[in-house]
PDB file of C-alpha atoms and ligand atoms in Angstrom:
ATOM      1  CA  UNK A   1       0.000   0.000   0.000  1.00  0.00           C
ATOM      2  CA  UNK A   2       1.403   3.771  -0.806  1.00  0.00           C
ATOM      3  CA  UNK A   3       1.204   5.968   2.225  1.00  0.00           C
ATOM      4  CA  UNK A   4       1.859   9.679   1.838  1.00  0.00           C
ATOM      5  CA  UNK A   5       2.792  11.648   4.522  1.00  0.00           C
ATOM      6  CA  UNK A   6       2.203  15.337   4.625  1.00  0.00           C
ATOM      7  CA  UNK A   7       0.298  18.139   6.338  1.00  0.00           C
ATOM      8  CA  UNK A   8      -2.782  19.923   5.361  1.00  0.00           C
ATOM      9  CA  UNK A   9      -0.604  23.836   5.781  1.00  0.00           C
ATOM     10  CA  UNK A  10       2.174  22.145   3.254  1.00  0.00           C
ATOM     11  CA  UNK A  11       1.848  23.087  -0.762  1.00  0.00           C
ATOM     12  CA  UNK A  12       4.166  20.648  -1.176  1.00  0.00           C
ATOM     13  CA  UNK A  13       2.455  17.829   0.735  1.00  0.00           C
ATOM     14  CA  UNK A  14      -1.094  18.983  -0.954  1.00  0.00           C
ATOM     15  CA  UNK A  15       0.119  19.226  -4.168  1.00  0.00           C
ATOM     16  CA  UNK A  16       1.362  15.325  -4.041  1.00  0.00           C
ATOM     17  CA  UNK A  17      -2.219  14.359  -2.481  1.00  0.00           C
ATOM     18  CA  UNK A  18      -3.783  15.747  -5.198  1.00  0.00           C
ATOM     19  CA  UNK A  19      -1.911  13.883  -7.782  1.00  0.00           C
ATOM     20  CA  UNK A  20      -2.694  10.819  -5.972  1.00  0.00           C
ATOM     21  CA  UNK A  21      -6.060  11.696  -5.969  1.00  0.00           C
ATOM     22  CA  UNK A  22      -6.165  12.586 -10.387  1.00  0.00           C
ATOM     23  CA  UNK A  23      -4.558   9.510 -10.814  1.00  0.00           C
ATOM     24  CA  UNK A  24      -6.820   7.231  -8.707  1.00  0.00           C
ATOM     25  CA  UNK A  25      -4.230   5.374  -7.168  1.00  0.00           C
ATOM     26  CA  UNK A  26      -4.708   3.575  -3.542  1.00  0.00           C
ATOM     27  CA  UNK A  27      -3.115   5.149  -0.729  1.00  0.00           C
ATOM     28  CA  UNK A  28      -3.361   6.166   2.877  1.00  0.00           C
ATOM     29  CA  UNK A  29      -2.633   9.391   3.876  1.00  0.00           C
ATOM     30  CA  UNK A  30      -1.156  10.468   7.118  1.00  0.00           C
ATOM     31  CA  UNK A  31      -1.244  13.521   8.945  1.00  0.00           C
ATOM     32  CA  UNK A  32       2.250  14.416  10.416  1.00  0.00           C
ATOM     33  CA  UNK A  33       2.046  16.565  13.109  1.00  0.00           C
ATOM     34  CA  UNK A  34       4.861  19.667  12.551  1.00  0.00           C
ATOM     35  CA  UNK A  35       3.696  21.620  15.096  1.00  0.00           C
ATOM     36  CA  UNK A  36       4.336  19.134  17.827  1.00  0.00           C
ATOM     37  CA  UNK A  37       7.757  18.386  16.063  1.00  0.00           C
ATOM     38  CA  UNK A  38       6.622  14.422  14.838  1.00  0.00           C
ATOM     39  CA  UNK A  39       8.761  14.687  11.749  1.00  0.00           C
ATOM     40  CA  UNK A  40      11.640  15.169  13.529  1.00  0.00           C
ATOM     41  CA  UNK A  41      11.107  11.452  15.617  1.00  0.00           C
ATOM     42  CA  UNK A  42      13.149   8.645  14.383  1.00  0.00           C
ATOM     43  CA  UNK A  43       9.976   6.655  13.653  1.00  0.00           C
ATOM     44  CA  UNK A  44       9.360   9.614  10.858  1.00  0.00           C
ATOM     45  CA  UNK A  45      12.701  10.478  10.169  1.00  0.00           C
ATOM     46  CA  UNK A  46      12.971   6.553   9.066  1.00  0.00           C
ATOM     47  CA  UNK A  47      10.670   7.335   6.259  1.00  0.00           C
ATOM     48  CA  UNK A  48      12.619  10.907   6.055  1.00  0.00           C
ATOM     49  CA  UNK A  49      15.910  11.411   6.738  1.00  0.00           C
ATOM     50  CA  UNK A  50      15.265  15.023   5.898  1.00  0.00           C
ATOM     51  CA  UNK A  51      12.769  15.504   8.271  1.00  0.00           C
ATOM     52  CA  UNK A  52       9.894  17.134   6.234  1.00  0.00           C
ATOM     53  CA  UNK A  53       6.856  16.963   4.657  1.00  0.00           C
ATOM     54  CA  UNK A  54       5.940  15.084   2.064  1.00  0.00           C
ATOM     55  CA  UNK A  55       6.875  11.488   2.119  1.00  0.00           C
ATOM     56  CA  UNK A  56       6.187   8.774   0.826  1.00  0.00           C
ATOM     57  CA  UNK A  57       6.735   4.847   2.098  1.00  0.00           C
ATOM     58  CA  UNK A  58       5.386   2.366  -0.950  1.00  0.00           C
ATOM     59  CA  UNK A  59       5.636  -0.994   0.563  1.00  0.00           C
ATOM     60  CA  UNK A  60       9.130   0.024   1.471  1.00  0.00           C
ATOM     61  CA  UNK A  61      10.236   2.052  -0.837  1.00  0.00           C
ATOM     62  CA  UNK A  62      10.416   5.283   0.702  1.00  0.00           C
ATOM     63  CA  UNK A  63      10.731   8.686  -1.491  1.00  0.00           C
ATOM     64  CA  UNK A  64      10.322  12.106  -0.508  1.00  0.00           C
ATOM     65  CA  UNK A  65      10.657  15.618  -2.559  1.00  0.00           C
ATOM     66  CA  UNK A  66       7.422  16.078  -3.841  1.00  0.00           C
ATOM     67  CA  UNK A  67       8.422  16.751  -7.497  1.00  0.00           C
ATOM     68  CA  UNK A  68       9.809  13.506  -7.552  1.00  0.00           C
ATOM     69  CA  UNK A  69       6.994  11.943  -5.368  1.00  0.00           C
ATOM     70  CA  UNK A  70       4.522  13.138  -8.528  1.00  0.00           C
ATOM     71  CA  UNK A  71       7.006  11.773 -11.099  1.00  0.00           C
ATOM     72  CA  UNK A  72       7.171   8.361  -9.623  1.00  0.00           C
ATOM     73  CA  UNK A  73       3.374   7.875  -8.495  1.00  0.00           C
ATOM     74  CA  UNK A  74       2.872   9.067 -12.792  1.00  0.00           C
ATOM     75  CA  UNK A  75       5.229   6.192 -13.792  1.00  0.00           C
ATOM     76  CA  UNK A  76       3.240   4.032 -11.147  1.00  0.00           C
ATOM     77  CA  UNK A  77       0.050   5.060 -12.743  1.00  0.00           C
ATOM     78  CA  UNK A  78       1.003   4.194 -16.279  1.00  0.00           C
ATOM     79  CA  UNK A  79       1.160   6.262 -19.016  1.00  0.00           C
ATOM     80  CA  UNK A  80      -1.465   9.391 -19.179  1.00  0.00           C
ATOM     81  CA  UNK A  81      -1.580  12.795 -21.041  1.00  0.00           C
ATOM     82  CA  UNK A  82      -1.108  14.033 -17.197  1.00  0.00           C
ATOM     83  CA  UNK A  83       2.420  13.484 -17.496  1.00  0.00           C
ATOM     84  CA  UNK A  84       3.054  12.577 -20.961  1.00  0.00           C
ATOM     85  CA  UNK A  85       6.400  10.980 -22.743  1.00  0.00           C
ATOM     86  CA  UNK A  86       6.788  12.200 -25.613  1.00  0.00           C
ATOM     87  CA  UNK A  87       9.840  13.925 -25.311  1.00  0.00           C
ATOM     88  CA  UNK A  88       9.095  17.560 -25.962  1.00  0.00           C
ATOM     89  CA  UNK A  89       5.463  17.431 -24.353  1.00  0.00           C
ATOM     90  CA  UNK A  90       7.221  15.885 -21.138  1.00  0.00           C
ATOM     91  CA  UNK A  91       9.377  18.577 -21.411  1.00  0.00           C
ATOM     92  CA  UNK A  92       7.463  21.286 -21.502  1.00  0.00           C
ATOM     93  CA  UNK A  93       5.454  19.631 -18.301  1.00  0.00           C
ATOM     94  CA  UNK A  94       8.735  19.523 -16.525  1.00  0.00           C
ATOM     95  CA  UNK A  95       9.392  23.042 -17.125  1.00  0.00           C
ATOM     96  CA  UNK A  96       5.737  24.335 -15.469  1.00  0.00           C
ATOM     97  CA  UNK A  97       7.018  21.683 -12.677  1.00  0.00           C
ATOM     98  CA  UNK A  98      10.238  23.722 -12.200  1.00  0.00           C
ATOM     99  CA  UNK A  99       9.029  27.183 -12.696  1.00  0.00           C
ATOM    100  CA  UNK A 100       5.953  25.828 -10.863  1.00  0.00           C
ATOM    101  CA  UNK A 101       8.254  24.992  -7.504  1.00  0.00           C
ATOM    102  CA  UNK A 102      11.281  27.387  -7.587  1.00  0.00           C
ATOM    103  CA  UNK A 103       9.365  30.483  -8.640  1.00  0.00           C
ATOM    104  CA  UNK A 104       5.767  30.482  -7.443  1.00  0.00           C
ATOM    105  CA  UNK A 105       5.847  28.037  -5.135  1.00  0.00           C
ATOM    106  CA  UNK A 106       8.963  29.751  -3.067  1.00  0.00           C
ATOM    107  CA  UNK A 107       7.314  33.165  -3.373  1.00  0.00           C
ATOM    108  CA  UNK A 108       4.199  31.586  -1.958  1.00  0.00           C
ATOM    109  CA  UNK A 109       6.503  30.032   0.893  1.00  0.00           C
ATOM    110  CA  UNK A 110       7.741  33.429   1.905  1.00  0.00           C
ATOM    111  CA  UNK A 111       3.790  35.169   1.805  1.00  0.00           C
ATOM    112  CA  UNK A 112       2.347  32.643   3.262  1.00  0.00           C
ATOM    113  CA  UNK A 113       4.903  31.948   6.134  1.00  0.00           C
ATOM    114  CA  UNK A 114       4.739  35.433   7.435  1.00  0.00           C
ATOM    115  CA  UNK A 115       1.162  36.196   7.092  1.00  0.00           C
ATOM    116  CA  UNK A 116      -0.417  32.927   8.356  1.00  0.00           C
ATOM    117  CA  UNK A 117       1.919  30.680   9.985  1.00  0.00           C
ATOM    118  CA  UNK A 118       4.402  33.411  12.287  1.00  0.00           C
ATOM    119  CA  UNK A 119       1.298  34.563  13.403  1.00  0.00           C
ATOM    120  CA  UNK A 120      -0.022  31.431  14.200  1.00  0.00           C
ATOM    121  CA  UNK A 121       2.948  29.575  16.117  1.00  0.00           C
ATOM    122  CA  UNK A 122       4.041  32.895  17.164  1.00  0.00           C
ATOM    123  CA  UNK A 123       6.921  33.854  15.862  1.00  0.00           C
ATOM    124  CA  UNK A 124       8.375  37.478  13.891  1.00  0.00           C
ATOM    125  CA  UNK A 125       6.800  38.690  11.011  1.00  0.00           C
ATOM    126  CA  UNK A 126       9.768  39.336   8.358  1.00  0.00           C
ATOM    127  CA  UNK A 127       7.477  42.100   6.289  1.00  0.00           C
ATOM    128  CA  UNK A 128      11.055  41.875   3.749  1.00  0.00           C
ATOM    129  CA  UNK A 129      10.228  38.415   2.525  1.00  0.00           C
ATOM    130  CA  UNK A 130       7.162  39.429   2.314  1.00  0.00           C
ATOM    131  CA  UNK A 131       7.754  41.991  -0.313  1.00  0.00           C
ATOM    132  CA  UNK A 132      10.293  40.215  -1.696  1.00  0.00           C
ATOM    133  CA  UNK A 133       7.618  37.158  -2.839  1.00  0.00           C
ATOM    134  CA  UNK A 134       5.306  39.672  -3.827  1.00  0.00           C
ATOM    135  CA  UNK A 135       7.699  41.165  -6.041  1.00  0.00           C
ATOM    136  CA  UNK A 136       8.273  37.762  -7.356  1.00  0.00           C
ATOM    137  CA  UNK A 137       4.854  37.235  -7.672  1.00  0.00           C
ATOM    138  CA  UNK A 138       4.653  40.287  -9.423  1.00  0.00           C
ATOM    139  CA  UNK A 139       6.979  38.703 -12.079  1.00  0.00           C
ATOM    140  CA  UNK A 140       6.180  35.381 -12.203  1.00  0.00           C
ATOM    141  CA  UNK A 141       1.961  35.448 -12.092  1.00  0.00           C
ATOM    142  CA  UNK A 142       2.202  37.573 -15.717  1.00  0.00           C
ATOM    143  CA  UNK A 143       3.730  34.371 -17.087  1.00  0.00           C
ATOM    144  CA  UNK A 144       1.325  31.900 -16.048  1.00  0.00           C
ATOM    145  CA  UNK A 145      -1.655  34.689 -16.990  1.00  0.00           C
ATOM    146  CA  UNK A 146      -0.392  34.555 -20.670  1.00  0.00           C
ATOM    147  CA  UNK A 147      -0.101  30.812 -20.808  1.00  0.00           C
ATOM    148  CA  UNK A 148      -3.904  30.221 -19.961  1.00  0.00           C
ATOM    149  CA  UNK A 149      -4.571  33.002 -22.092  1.00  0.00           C
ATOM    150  CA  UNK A 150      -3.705  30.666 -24.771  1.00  0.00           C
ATOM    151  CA  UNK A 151      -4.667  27.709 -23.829  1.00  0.00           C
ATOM    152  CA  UNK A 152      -7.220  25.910 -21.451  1.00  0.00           C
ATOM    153  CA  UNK A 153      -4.667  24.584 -18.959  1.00  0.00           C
ATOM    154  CA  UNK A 154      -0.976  25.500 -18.675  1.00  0.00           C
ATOM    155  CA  UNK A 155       0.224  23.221 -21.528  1.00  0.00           C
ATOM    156  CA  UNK A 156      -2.122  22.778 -24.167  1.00  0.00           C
ATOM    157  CA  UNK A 157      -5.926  21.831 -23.634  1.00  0.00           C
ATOM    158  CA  UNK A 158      -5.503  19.020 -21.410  1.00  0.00           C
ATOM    159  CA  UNK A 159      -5.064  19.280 -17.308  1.00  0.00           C
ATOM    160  CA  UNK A 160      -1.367  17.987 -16.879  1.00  0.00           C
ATOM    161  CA  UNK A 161       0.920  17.392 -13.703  1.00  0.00           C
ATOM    162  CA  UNK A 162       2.212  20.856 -14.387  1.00  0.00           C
ATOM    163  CA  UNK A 163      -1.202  22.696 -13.467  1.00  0.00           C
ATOM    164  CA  UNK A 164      -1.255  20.849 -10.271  1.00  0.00           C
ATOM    165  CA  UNK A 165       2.249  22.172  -9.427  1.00  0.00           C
ATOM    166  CA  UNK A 166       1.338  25.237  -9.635  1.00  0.00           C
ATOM    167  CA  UNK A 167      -2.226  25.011  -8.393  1.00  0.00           C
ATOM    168  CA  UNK A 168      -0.626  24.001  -5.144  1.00  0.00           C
ATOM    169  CA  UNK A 169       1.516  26.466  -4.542  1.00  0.00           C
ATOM    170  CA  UNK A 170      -1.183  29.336  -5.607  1.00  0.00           C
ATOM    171  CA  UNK A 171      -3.848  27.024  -3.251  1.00  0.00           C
ATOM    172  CA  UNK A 172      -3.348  29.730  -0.133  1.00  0.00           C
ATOM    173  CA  UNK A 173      -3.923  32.564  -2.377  1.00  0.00           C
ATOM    174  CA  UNK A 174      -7.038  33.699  -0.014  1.00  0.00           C
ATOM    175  CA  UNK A 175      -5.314  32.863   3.315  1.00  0.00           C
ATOM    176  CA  UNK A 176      -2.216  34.767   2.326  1.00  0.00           C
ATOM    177  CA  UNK A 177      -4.273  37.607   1.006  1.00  0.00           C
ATOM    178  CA  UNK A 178      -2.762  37.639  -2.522  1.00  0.00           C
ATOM    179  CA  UNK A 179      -4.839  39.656  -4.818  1.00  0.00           C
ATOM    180  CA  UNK A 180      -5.496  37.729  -7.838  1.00  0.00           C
ATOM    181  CA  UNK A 181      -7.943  39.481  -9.817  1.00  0.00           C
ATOM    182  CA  UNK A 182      -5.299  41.473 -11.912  1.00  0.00           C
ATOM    183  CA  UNK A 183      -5.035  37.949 -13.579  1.00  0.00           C
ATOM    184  CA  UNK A 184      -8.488  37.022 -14.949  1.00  0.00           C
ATOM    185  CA  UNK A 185      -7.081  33.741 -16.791  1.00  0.00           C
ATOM    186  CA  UNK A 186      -5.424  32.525 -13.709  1.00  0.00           C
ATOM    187  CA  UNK A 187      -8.781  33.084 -11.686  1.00  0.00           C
ATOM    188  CA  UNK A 188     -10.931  30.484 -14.249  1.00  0.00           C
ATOM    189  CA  UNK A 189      -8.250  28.264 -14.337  1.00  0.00           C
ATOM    190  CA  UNK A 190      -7.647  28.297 -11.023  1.00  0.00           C
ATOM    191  CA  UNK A 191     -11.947  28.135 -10.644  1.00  0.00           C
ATOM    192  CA  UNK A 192     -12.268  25.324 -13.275  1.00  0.00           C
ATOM    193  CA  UNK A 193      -9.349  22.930 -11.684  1.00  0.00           C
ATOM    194  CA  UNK A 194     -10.256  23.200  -8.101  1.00  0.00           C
ATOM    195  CA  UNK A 195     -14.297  22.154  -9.209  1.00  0.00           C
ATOM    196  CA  UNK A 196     -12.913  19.011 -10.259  1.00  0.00           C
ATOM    197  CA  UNK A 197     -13.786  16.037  -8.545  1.00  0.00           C
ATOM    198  CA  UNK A 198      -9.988  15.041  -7.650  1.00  0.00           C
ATOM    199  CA  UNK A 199      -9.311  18.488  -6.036  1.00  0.00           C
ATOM    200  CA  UNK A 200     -12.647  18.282  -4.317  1.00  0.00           C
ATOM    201  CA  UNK A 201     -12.145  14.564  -2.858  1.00  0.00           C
ATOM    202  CA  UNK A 202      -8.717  16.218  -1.343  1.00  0.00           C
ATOM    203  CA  UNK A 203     -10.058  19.431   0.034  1.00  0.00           C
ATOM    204  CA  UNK A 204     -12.707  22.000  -1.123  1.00  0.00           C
ATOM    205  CA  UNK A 205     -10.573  24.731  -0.335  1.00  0.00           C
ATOM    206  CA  UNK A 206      -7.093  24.897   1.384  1.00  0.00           C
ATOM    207  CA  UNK A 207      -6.928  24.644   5.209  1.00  0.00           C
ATOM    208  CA  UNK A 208     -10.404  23.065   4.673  1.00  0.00           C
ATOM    209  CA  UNK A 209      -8.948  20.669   7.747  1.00  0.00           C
ATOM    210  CA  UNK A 210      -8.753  23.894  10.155  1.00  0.00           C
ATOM    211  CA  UNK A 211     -12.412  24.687  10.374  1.00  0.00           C
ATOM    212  CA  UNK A 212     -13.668  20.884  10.059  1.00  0.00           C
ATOM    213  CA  UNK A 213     -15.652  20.052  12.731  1.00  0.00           C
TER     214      UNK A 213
HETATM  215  N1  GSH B   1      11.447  20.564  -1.475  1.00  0.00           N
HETATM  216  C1  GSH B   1      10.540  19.902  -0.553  1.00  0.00           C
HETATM  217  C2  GSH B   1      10.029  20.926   0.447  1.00  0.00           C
HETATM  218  C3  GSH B   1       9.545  20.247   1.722  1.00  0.00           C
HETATM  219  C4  GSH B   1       9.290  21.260   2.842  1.00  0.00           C
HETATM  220  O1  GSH B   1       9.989  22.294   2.961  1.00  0.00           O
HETATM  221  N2  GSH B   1       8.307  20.941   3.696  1.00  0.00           N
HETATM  222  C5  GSH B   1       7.966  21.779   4.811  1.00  0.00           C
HETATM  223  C6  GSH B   1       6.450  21.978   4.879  1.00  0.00           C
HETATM  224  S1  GSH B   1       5.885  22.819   3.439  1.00  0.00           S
HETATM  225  C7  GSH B   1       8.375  21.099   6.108  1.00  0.00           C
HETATM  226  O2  GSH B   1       8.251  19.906   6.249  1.00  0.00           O
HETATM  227  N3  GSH B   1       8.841  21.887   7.073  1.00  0.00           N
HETATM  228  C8  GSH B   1       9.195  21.409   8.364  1.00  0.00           C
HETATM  229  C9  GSH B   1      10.599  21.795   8.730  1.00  0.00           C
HETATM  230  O3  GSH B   1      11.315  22.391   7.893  1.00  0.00           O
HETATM  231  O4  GSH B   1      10.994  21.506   9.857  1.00  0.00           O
HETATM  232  C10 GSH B   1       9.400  19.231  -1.343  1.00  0.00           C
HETATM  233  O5  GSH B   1       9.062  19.702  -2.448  1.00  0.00           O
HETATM  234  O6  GSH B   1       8.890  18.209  -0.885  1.00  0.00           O
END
């Protein structure tokens, strides 16, 4: 059986759980407990060594990075437009992964740290890295606003592994009070991909797990 480990706060951790979830495949997830410091106890730190969210254990064979968590549970899956492998189209999917995780997603990181978690586990609020991922943002959301200006979904008209990458690291837009309506493409997308069934099985909306009863 594939367990996932993650955290319902993590991007990274949400974004493999919803790529799980498109691809139908099996799994258990488990909720590891940051805030109480459980990924740092040998038991997790057995499944990984790094001591962070997400992991993964499949019958043994433990993985984490969530980029490559994705990749592997797509080979696992069988081949699927969602991650295609044709050589260019795969490409051009890994790209949106990459841009996807070192742009948005670490901009996000930096927003979302300071305005919702500090706050929460109180700790300083470093208002710098929070301008510095909205400048980021600034750059980087004008990208992905002419890309689904032209097509349906990031590449071409089919939903791939690269709009999930980036859907989870824009998923805390409303927490994190990033404005997005300067980017009406990125709002529909963003609208049509998170009605889906597989995002909807996962969570409605992010933090859906903090006002659940
Ligand atoms: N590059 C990693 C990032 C993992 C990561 O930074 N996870 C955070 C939560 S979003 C974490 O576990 N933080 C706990 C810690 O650093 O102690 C991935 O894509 O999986």
């Amino acid at each position: 059986m594939l367990n996932i480990y993650g955290h319902f706060l993590s991007m990274p951790s949400n974004k493999v759980r919803l790529c799980a979830s498109y691809l139908g495949l099996p799994h258990e997830y488990n909720h590891v407990d940051l805030q109480s410091g459980e990924h740092q106890k040998p038991e997790y730190l057995a499944i990984n060594p790094c001591g962070r969210v997400p992991a993964i254990d499949d019958d043994g064979f433990m993985l984490n990075q969530s980029d490559a968590i994705c990749k592997y549970m797509c080979a696992l899956s069988g081949p699927s437009p969602f991650y295609p492998e044709e050589l260019h189209e795969q490409a051009v999917v890994n790209q949106w992964i990459d841009f996807g995780t070192q742009h948005v997603l670490s901009a996000m990181g930096r927003i979302f740290f300071n305005r919702v978690v500090a706050p929460m586990i109180k700790q300083d609020v470093d208002e710098a890295s929070i301008e510095t991922g909205l400048q980021m943002l600034a750059r980087d959301l004008p990208v992905i606003e002419a890309a689904l200006v032209a097509h349906k979904y990031l590449v071409g008209d089919g939903l791939s592994l690269a709009d999930v990458t980036v859907i989870a690291a824009l998923e805390p837009c409303e927490m994190a009070k990033i404005d997005l309506s300067p980017y009406p493409a990125i709002v529909k997308w963003r609208k049509t991909v998170m009605d889906r069934d597989f995002y909807q099985r996962v969570h409605a909306h992010f933090a859906a797990e903090m006002t659940a009863g």
